[in-house]
Short mmCIF file of C-alpha atoms and ligand atoms in Angstrom, two decimals:
data_model
loop_
_atom_site.label_atom_id
_atom_site.label_comp_id
_atom_site.label_asym_id
_atom_site.label_seq_id
_atom_site.Cartn_x
_atom_site.Cartn_y
_atom_site.Cartn_z
CA MET A 462 -27.15 5.12 15.89
CA SER A 463 -25.26 4.16 18.95
CA GLU A 464 -23.03 7.11 20.78
CA ASN A 465 -19.96 4.96 19.88
CA CYS A 466 -20.69 4.63 16.40
CA ASN A 467 -17.38 4.54 14.20
CA GLU A 468 -19.42 3.94 10.86
CA SER A 469 -17.98 0.44 10.52
CA CYS A 470 -21.20 -1.20 9.73
CA GLY A 471 -19.86 -4.28 8.40
CA SER A 472 -18.34 -5.36 11.65
CA CYS A 473 -21.17 -4.02 14.09
CA GLY A 474 -23.99 -6.04 15.50
CA GLU A 475 -26.30 -3.39 16.33
CA GLU A 476 -29.82 -3.14 15.02
CA CYS A 477 -29.59 0.37 13.28
CA ALA A 478 -31.67 2.24 10.98
CA ASP A 479 -28.37 4.12 9.64
CA ARG A 480 -26.59 0.78 8.87
CA LYS A 481 -24.31 1.20 6.06
CA VAL A 482 -23.20 -2.00 4.26
CA ASP A 483 -21.55 -1.86 0.92
CA PHE A 484 -22.50 -4.83 -1.17
CA SER A 485 -21.33 -3.26 -4.29
CA GLU A 486 -19.18 -5.26 -6.75
CA LYS A 487 -16.62 -4.23 -9.20
CA PRO A 488 -17.16 -4.66 -12.78
CA HIS A 489 -14.86 -6.62 -14.81
CA GLU A 490 -11.67 -4.74 -15.41
CA LEU A 491 -12.14 -4.80 -19.20
CA SER A 492 -15.42 -3.01 -18.65
CA LYS A 493 -16.13 0.62 -18.61
CA ILE A 494 -19.80 1.23 -17.88
CA LYS A 495 -20.76 4.89 -17.39
CA LYS A 496 -24.49 4.78 -16.45
CA VAL A 497 -26.60 2.15 -15.32
CA ILE A 498 -30.33 2.31 -15.59
CA GLY A 499 -32.60 -0.20 -14.05
CA VAL A 500 -35.88 -1.12 -15.40
CA VAL A 501 -38.47 -2.28 -12.80
CA SER A 502 -42.15 -3.59 -12.63
CA GLY A 503 -44.20 -4.86 -9.83
CA LYS A 504 -44.83 -8.26 -11.59
CA GLY A 505 -44.15 -10.28 -14.89
CA GLY A 506 -45.57 -9.86 -18.04
CA VAL A 507 -46.30 -5.93 -17.95
CA GLY A 508 -43.78 -5.35 -20.57
CA LYS A 509 -40.72 -4.54 -18.51
CA SER A 510 -38.45 -6.42 -20.95
CA MET A 511 -40.09 -4.73 -23.92
CA VAL A 512 -39.53 -1.28 -22.51
CA THR A 513 -35.80 -2.21 -21.78
CA SER A 514 -35.28 -3.40 -25.21
CA LEU A 515 -37.10 -0.40 -26.80
CA LEU A 516 -34.93 2.04 -24.47
CA ALA A 517 -31.72 0.37 -25.69
CA VAL A 518 -32.80 0.61 -29.26
CA THR A 519 -33.49 4.19 -28.85
CA MET A 520 -30.38 5.12 -27.24
CA LYS A 521 -28.33 3.11 -29.66
CA ARG A 522 -30.10 5.07 -32.46
CA LYS A 523 -28.95 8.24 -30.71
CA GLY A 524 -25.34 6.81 -31.19
CA TYR A 525 -24.60 5.84 -27.65
CA ASN A 526 -22.81 2.52 -26.77
CA THR A 527 -25.61 0.60 -25.39
CA ALA A 528 -25.93 -2.72 -23.50
CA ILE A 529 -28.58 -4.72 -21.91
CA LEU A 530 -27.97 -6.92 -18.80
CA ASP A 531 -30.98 -9.23 -18.48
CA ALA A 532 -31.25 -9.77 -14.81
CA ASP A 533 -34.77 -11.22 -15.22
CA ILE A 534 -33.33 -14.74 -14.74
CA THR A 535 -36.62 -16.65 -14.57
CA GLY A 536 -38.40 -14.89 -17.55
CA PRO A 537 -35.44 -13.96 -19.75
CA SER A 538 -37.09 -12.55 -23.09
CA ILE A 539 -34.29 -10.05 -24.20
CA PRO A 540 -32.37 -12.39 -26.42
CA LYS A 541 -35.72 -13.59 -28.40
CA ALA A 542 -36.71 -9.77 -28.98
CA PHE A 543 -33.35 -9.26 -30.61
CA GLY A 544 -33.31 -12.55 -32.61
CA ILE A 545 -30.33 -13.88 -30.73
CA ASN A 546 -29.81 -17.67 -30.89
CA GLU A 547 -26.06 -18.20 -30.52
CA LYS A 548 -24.64 -18.95 -27.18
CA ALA A 549 -22.13 -16.58 -25.26
CA ARG A 550 -18.34 -17.28 -25.59
CA SER A 551 -16.02 -17.44 -22.47
CA THR A 552 -12.27 -17.46 -22.22
CA GLU A 553 -10.03 -17.40 -19.23
CA LEU A 554 -10.41 -13.60 -19.21
CA GLY A 555 -14.07 -13.64 -18.83
CA LEU A 556 -17.64 -13.90 -20.63
CA PHE A 557 -18.26 -12.03 -23.82
CA PRO A 558 -21.79 -10.55 -24.21
CA ILE A 559 -23.40 -11.14 -27.74
CA SER A 560 -23.62 -8.14 -30.10
CA SER A 561 -27.11 -7.50 -31.50
CA LYS A 562 -27.74 -6.65 -35.26
CA THR A 563 -27.06 -3.04 -34.51
CA GLY A 564 -24.35 -3.42 -32.00
CA ILE A 565 -26.15 -3.57 -28.60
CA GLU A 566 -24.09 -5.87 -26.07
CA ILE A 567 -26.45 -8.35 -24.57
CA MET A 568 -25.99 -10.73 -21.58
CA SER A 569 -28.61 -13.08 -20.54
CA ILE A 570 -29.02 -16.30 -18.82
CA ASN A 571 -30.54 -17.72 -22.14
CA LEU A 572 -27.05 -17.03 -23.75
CA LEU A 573 -25.62 -19.52 -21.35
CA LEU A 574 -28.30 -22.28 -21.20
CA GLU A 575 -28.07 -25.38 -23.65
CA ASN A 576 -31.72 -24.90 -24.66
CA ASP A 577 -33.67 -21.82 -24.49
CA THR A 578 -36.64 -23.69 -23.00
CA ASP A 579 -34.50 -24.92 -19.89
CA PRO A 580 -36.35 -23.89 -16.89
CA VAL A 581 -34.42 -21.98 -14.32
CA VAL A 582 -35.49 -23.35 -11.11
CA TRP A 583 -33.02 -21.75 -8.92
CA ARG A 584 -33.63 -20.10 -5.43
CA GLY A 585 -33.31 -16.39 -4.78
CA PRO A 586 -29.46 -16.38 -3.74
CA ILE A 587 -28.34 -18.33 -6.86
CA ILE A 588 -30.25 -16.01 -9.11
CA ALA A 589 -28.92 -12.94 -7.34
CA ASN A 590 -25.39 -14.45 -7.61
CA THR A 591 -25.83 -15.07 -11.31
CA VAL A 592 -26.71 -11.32 -11.87
CA LYS A 593 -23.66 -10.20 -10.06
CA GLN A 594 -21.68 -12.23 -12.30
CA PHE A 595 -23.12 -10.75 -15.28
CA TRP A 596 -21.74 -7.54 -13.73
CA THR A 597 -18.39 -8.88 -12.58
CA ASP A 598 -17.32 -11.44 -14.89
CA VAL A 599 -18.68 -10.21 -18.39
CA ILE A 600 -16.26 -8.22 -20.52
CA TRP A 601 -18.65 -5.34 -21.42
CA GLY A 602 -16.16 -3.03 -23.07
CA GLU A 603 -16.90 0.58 -23.43
CA VAL A 604 -20.80 1.26 -22.45
CA ASP A 605 -22.48 4.49 -22.21
CA TYR A 606 -25.82 3.22 -21.09
CA MET A 607 -26.38 -0.21 -19.61
CA PHE A 608 -30.13 -1.06 -19.33
CA VAL A 609 -30.71 -3.47 -16.60
CA ASP A 610 -34.06 -5.66 -17.08
CA MET A 611 -34.57 -6.26 -13.34
CA PRO A 612 -36.20 -9.27 -11.74
CA PRO A 613 -39.81 -8.43 -11.28
CA GLY A 614 -41.28 -7.17 -7.98
CA THR A 615 -39.63 -5.62 -5.07
CA GLY A 616 -38.72 -8.68 -3.06
CA ASP A 617 -35.37 -10.09 -1.98
CA VAL A 618 -33.90 -10.80 -5.64
CA PRO A 619 -34.35 -7.33 -7.00
CA LEU A 620 -33.13 -5.88 -3.71
CA THR A 621 -29.87 -7.77 -3.95
CA VAL A 622 -29.29 -6.92 -7.45
CA PHE A 623 -29.88 -3.14 -6.52
CA GLN A 624 -27.16 -3.39 -3.87
CA SER A 625 -24.58 -5.21 -5.99
CA LEU A 626 -24.89 -2.97 -9.19
CA PRO A 627 -24.35 0.63 -9.18
CA VAL A 628 -27.76 1.60 -10.56
CA ASP A 629 -27.78 5.27 -11.52
CA GLY A 630 -31.50 5.75 -11.99
CA ILE A 631 -34.80 3.47 -12.46
CA ILE A 632 -37.75 3.43 -14.55
CA ILE A 633 -40.79 1.99 -13.44
CA VAL A 634 -43.04 0.10 -15.85
CA THR A 635 -46.68 -0.48 -15.04
CA SER A 636 -49.95 -1.63 -16.83
CA PRO A 637 -53.51 -0.37 -16.29
CA GLN A 638 -54.35 -4.02 -15.00
CA GLU A 639 -52.18 -3.85 -11.93
CA LEU A 640 -52.80 -2.29 -8.54
CA VAL A 641 -50.88 0.56 -9.86
CA SER A 642 -50.79 2.89 -6.91
CA MET A 643 -49.43 0.25 -4.48
CA ILE A 644 -46.78 -1.06 -7.12
CA VAL A 645 -45.44 2.36 -7.72
CA ALA A 646 -45.29 3.15 -4.04
CA LYS A 647 -43.24 0.02 -3.30
CA ALA A 648 -40.99 0.69 -6.20
CA VAL A 649 -40.46 4.40 -5.05
CA ASN A 650 -39.66 3.25 -1.51
CA MET A 651 -37.10 0.86 -2.78
CA ALA A 652 -35.51 3.26 -4.89
CA LYS A 653 -35.46 5.71 -1.91
CA MET A 654 -34.08 3.25 0.38
CA MET A 655 -31.25 2.63 -2.17
CA LYS A 656 -30.85 6.36 -2.69
CA ILE A 657 -31.38 5.87 -6.36
CA PRO A 658 -33.51 8.54 -8.38
CA VAL A 659 -36.74 7.32 -10.18
CA LEU A 660 -36.36 8.82 -13.61
CA GLY A 661 -39.88 8.21 -14.79
CA LEU A 662 -42.88 6.01 -14.98
CA VAL A 663 -44.00 4.23 -18.13
CA GLU A 664 -47.43 2.91 -18.45
CA ASN A 665 -47.51 0.12 -20.99
CA MET A 666 -50.51 -1.42 -22.66
CA SER A 667 -52.22 1.84 -21.83
CA TYR A 668 -54.50 1.83 -24.67
CA PHE A 669 -55.36 0.27 -28.12
CA GLU A 670 -55.58 2.35 -31.10
CA CYS A 671 -58.01 1.03 -33.74
CA PRO A 672 -55.85 0.61 -37.10
CA ASP A 673 -59.10 1.44 -39.15
CA CYS A 674 -60.54 4.46 -37.44
CA HIS A 675 -57.53 5.27 -35.25
CA LYS A 676 -59.94 5.84 -32.13
CA LYS A 677 -58.10 4.90 -28.88
CA HIS A 678 -59.62 2.62 -26.51
CA ASN A 679 -58.73 2.30 -22.84
CA LEU A 680 -59.14 -1.55 -22.76
CA PHE A 681 -58.64 -1.63 -19.07
CA GLY A 682 -60.68 1.13 -18.13
CA ASP A 683 -59.68 4.74 -17.34
CA SER A 684 -56.20 4.85 -16.08
CA HIS A 685 -55.29 7.04 -12.98
CA ILE A 686 -51.49 6.79 -13.63
CA GLU A 687 -50.88 10.70 -13.79
CA GLU A 688 -52.25 11.13 -10.37
CA VAL A 689 -50.23 8.07 -9.15
CA ALA A 690 -47.08 9.76 -10.58
CA LYS A 691 -47.92 13.23 -9.28
CA GLN A 692 -48.68 11.64 -5.66
CA HIS A 693 -45.16 10.39 -5.61
CA GLY A 694 -43.50 13.44 -7.29
CA ILE A 695 -42.11 11.28 -10.25
CA GLU A 696 -42.62 12.09 -13.94
CA MET A 697 -44.96 10.15 -16.29
CA VAL A 698 -42.56 9.56 -19.21
CA ALA A 699 -44.55 7.42 -21.55
CA LYS A 700 -48.04 5.87 -22.27
CA MET A 701 -47.50 2.84 -24.56
CA PRO A 702 -50.35 1.30 -26.61
CA ILE A 703 -50.90 -2.51 -27.02
CA ASP A 704 -49.57 -2.74 -30.41
CA THR A 705 -49.74 -6.00 -32.24
CA SER A 706 -46.82 -4.93 -34.67
CA LEU A 707 -44.57 -4.41 -31.86
CA ALA A 708 -45.59 -7.77 -30.39
CA GLY A 709 -44.88 -9.25 -33.81
CA ALA A 710 -41.30 -7.52 -34.22
CA CYS A 711 -40.48 -8.96 -30.82
CA ASP A 712 -41.58 -12.43 -31.86
CA LYS A 713 -39.64 -12.33 -34.95
CA GLY A 714 -36.61 -11.10 -33.16
CA LEU A 715 -36.62 -7.65 -35.01
CA ILE A 716 -37.25 -5.10 -32.41
CA GLU A 717 -34.36 -3.14 -33.47
CA LEU A 718 -36.39 -2.50 -36.92
CA PHE A 719 -39.45 -1.17 -35.03
CA ASP A 720 -39.99 2.45 -35.58
CA ASN A 721 -41.59 4.36 -32.51
CA THR A 722 -41.26 7.59 -30.66
CA TRP A 723 -42.89 6.50 -27.39
CA LEU A 724 -39.85 6.61 -25.37
CA ASP A 725 -38.35 9.83 -26.62
CA LYS A 726 -39.11 11.64 -23.63
CA ILE A 727 -37.34 9.22 -21.35
CA ALA A 728 -34.31 9.29 -23.88
CA GLU A 729 -34.26 13.12 -23.54
CA THR A 730 -34.23 12.64 -19.74
CA LEU A 731 -31.30 10.38 -19.93
CA GLU A 732 -29.40 12.72 -22.18
CA SER A 733 -30.00 15.91 -20.05
CA ASP A 734 -30.49 14.75 -16.41
CA GLU A 735 -27.33 15.67 -14.49
CA GLU A 736 -27.30 12.33 -12.55
CA VAL A 737 -27.49 9.96 -15.69
CA SER A 738 -26.24 12.14 -18.62
CA VAL A 739 -23.00 10.70 -19.84
CA LYS A 740 -22.51 14.04 -21.81
CA GLY A 741 -19.47 15.90 -20.36
CA GLU A 742 -18.09 12.61 -19.19
CA ASN A 743 -15.39 12.43 -21.66
CA LYS A 744 -13.13 15.17 -20.25
CA MET A 745 -9.54 15.41 -21.17
CA LYS A 746 -6.68 17.67 -20.54
CA ILE A 747 -4.16 17.97 -23.45
CA ALA A 748 -0.86 19.91 -22.88
CA VAL A 749 1.26 21.21 -25.75
CA ALA A 750 4.82 21.99 -24.98
CA SER A 751 4.70 25.43 -26.80
CA ASP A 752 7.06 28.39 -28.09
CA ASN A 753 4.71 31.28 -29.00
CA GLY A 754 1.60 29.32 -29.96
CA MET A 755 3.71 26.59 -32.07
CA VAL A 756 4.74 23.24 -30.62
CA SER A 757 8.18 23.27 -29.40
CA GLY A 758 10.99 21.11 -30.64
CA HIS A 759 12.30 20.70 -27.25
CA PHE A 760 10.07 19.54 -24.47
CA GLY A 761 12.14 20.43 -21.59
CA HIS A 762 13.12 24.00 -22.67
CA CYS A 763 9.79 25.16 -24.10
CA GLU A 764 8.27 28.53 -23.09
CA SER A 765 5.20 27.28 -21.67
CA PHE A 766 2.77 24.30 -21.72
CA VAL A 767 -0.52 25.35 -23.11
CA ILE A 768 -3.23 23.07 -21.30
CA TYR A 769 -6.55 22.62 -23.32
CA ASP A 770 -9.51 21.57 -21.33
CA THR A 771 -11.70 19.28 -23.66
CA ILE A 772 -15.23 17.76 -23.37
CA ASP A 773 -16.62 15.15 -25.72
CA GLY A 774 -13.83 15.90 -28.18
CA LYS A 775 -14.21 19.68 -28.21
CA ILE A 776 -11.79 22.56 -26.60
CA VAL A 777 -13.58 24.39 -23.96
CA SER A 778 -10.79 26.51 -22.41
CA SER A 779 -6.92 26.87 -22.50
CA GLU A 780 -4.41 28.24 -20.24
CA ALA A 781 -0.69 28.66 -20.88
CA VAL A 782 1.43 27.46 -17.78
CA PRO A 783 5.03 28.75 -17.95
CA ASN A 784 7.62 26.10 -17.81
CA PRO A 785 8.56 26.02 -14.29
CA GLY A 786 12.12 25.10 -15.32
CA HIS A 787 13.87 21.87 -16.27
CA LYS A 788 15.32 19.47 -13.96
CA PRO A 789 15.48 15.77 -14.78
CA GLY A 790 12.24 13.93 -14.24
CA PHE A 791 10.45 16.92 -12.84
CA LEU A 792 8.41 18.06 -15.76
CA PRO A 793 6.27 14.87 -16.36
CA VAL A 794 5.44 14.81 -12.44
CA PHE A 795 4.44 18.67 -12.79
CA LEU A 796 2.19 17.99 -15.59
CA ASN A 797 0.65 14.76 -14.06
CA ASP A 798 -0.21 17.04 -11.02
CA GLN A 799 -1.98 19.54 -13.37
CA GLY A 800 -4.38 16.56 -14.44
CA VAL A 801 -2.76 16.26 -17.87
CA ASN A 802 -4.01 13.05 -19.99
CA VAL A 803 -1.93 13.75 -22.93
CA ILE A 804 1.20 15.54 -23.98
CA ILE A 805 2.06 16.84 -27.40
CA SER A 806 5.75 17.90 -28.25
CA GLY A 807 8.22 18.08 -31.07
CA GLY A 808 11.01 16.22 -29.46
CA MET A 809 11.17 14.61 -25.94
CA GLY A 810 13.88 12.57 -24.25
CA GLY A 811 13.37 8.88 -23.46
CA GLY A 812 13.45 9.52 -19.75
CA ALA A 813 10.47 11.93 -19.77
CA VAL A 814 8.68 9.42 -21.99
CA ASP A 815 9.05 6.64 -19.73
CA ILE A 816 7.81 8.61 -16.78
CA PHE A 817 4.68 9.92 -18.68
CA ASN A 818 4.01 6.24 -19.65
CA GLU A 819 4.31 5.14 -16.19
CA LYS A 820 1.69 7.84 -15.12
CA ASN A 821 -0.63 6.58 -18.01
CA ILE A 822 -0.21 9.83 -19.92
CA GLU A 823 -0.10 9.61 -23.53
CA VAL A 824 2.77 10.89 -25.47
CA ILE A 825 2.78 12.27 -28.95
CA THR A 826 6.15 13.27 -30.18
CA GLY A 827 7.38 14.41 -33.52
CA ALA A 828 4.51 17.13 -33.83
CA SER A 829 4.91 20.29 -35.61
CA GLY A 830 2.77 23.42 -36.36
CA LYS A 831 0.17 25.45 -34.36
CA ALA A 832 -0.59 24.12 -30.82
CA GLU A 833 -4.37 24.61 -31.16
CA ASP A 834 -4.46 22.81 -34.63
CA LEU A 835 -2.63 19.94 -33.12
CA VAL A 836 -5.04 19.56 -30.28
CA LYS A 837 -7.95 19.67 -32.72
CA SER A 838 -6.26 16.85 -35.06
CA TYR A 839 -5.54 14.89 -31.94
CA LEU A 840 -9.23 15.07 -30.96
CA GLN A 841 -10.26 13.95 -34.31
CA GLY A 842 -8.06 11.01 -34.22
CA GLU A 843 -5.68 12.21 -36.72
CA LEU A 844 -2.50 13.00 -34.82
CA LYS A 845 -0.42 10.18 -34.28
CA THR A 846 2.87 9.92 -32.33
CA THR A 847 6.00 9.39 -34.61
CA GLY A 848 7.49 7.70 -31.35
CA SER A 849 10.86 9.51 -32.09
CA VAL A 850 12.84 9.96 -29.01
CA CYS A 851 15.76 12.42 -28.71
CA HIS A 852 18.86 10.19 -27.70
CA GLU A 853 22.17 11.75 -28.21
CA HIS A 854 21.78 14.58 -30.38
CA GLN A 855 22.86 18.21 -29.33
CA HIS A 856 19.72 19.07 -27.73
CA HIS A 857 19.65 15.81 -25.62
CA ASP A 858 19.17 17.73 -22.27
CA GLU A 859 16.62 20.37 -23.75
CA CYS A 860 14.25 17.44 -24.55
CA GLY A 861 13.64 16.66 -21.14
CA GLU A 862 16.15 13.83 -20.47
P1 LIG B 2148 -42.14 -8.43 -18.58
O1 LIG B 2148 -40.67 -8.17 -19.01
O2 LIG B 2148 -42.63 -7.35 -17.70
O3 LIG B 2148 -42.48 -9.96 -18.09
P2 LIG B 2148 -42.46 -8.68 -21.43
O4 LIG B 2148 -41.75 -7.32 -21.94
O5 LIG B 2148 -41.61 -9.95 -21.63
O6 LIG B 2148 -42.90 -8.55 -19.85
O7 LIG B 2148 -43.90 -8.69 -22.20
C1 LIG B 2148 -44.77 -9.83 -21.87
C2 LIG B 2148 -45.44 -9.98 -23.39
O8 LIG B 2148 -46.33 -8.97 -23.65
C3 LIG B 2148 -44.65 -10.27 -24.67
O9 LIG B 2148 -44.97 -11.21 -25.36
C4 LIG B 2148 -44.54 -9.00 -25.35
O10 LIG B 2148 -44.22 -9.10 -26.44
C5 LIG B 2148 -46.02 -8.38 -25.20
N1 LIG B 2148 -46.00 -6.89 -25.11
C6 LIG B 2148 -45.39 -6.17 -24.11
N2 LIG B 2148 -45.77 -4.79 -24.29
C7 LIG B 2148 -46.62 -4.87 -25.46
C8 LIG B 2148 -47.19 -3.97 -26.08
N3 LIG B 2148 -47.17 -2.66 -25.71
N4 LIG B 2148 -47.92 -4.35 -27.10
C9 LIG B 2148 -48.03 -5.39 -27.53
N5 LIG B 2148 -47.58 -6.58 -26.81
C10 LIG B 2148 -46.79 -6.34 -25.81
#
């Protein structure tokens, strides 16, 4: 790094090991994607798409909103595994993914090509651009976990994809026929370069279990995958057998019906690892204009605002903040400064409602009863606003007008 470095790497011509250039792209404005998990392999055909699909199915079964971005543009096998034959729809707003039978949102180049068998003979930059557009132009909606079936290898195309998508963690898939040690080293180094954690190593086609005698055969000789994982300080999260019924389910487009527990360990990591867990992401602060534990009829003149901290739909703590005093337009700004997302009150003046709306704070009026009960019923989706606004009644001023 030069002595005069001002960290504006984008406009600096110096060759520098600390160069920081942000190639990241913003997702579509109608997409809210919490975690992005990249699935990588050293070469094609080792089962990367299979592992991506099974992971998405496993997480969907656990109740998460799940999506697959098929970035393997030259070998797109995801739609087939899910039995998707229709083409993606687009409007002036953007491109819509196709929902699988169980509701996994999928985008793949095969959903855009006229014929599934059309070859994609594009060069690297165009492939990388297409993947970027799957991120920026697709209306994904609310997604907890997006799995990206990465282009195989550790070359230019996967690298560009890594740079444009905010990947939170990667899973490496290998098979025993490969030069596993070298492939894992390359993938681990790429992840290090991008400062992305490696969540685990999956060995696919690890063995074959005889359906008659249940003896396990290592068809490709003994694997040394555990040692390789240990060498790189990564966790061996699954050994998947060659399974003819799995291949059959994929061929028939019925992967969602295939029952297995092979990827349970990695699913647990996704749920518990701080860097990739979506648990606790749904935090919300709900304020209730209160008088002695009951919701107040008059927002501006309530005794206090009881502010409830909630995570994933549950109250985790509460604090009563005394009403700092009523001046026109002041309280909504005050509550916004406290980080409040929802305000519940009996009555409220139109001026206050407008300021809350401007600040994207949801307003529930017309509420009555115990403050805590109201918050609980809000969290269950049962508390709706009556929308009533105090106009010219005698409490006009008390309602925060
Ligand atoms: P990649 O994405 O690495 O190119 P795929 O996931 O498309 O590889 O797998 C290649 C082929 O191998 C597919 O036909 C798939 O159905 C099959 N396959 C992958 N893993 C297994 C497995 N564990 N048992 C049986 N067949 C498998």
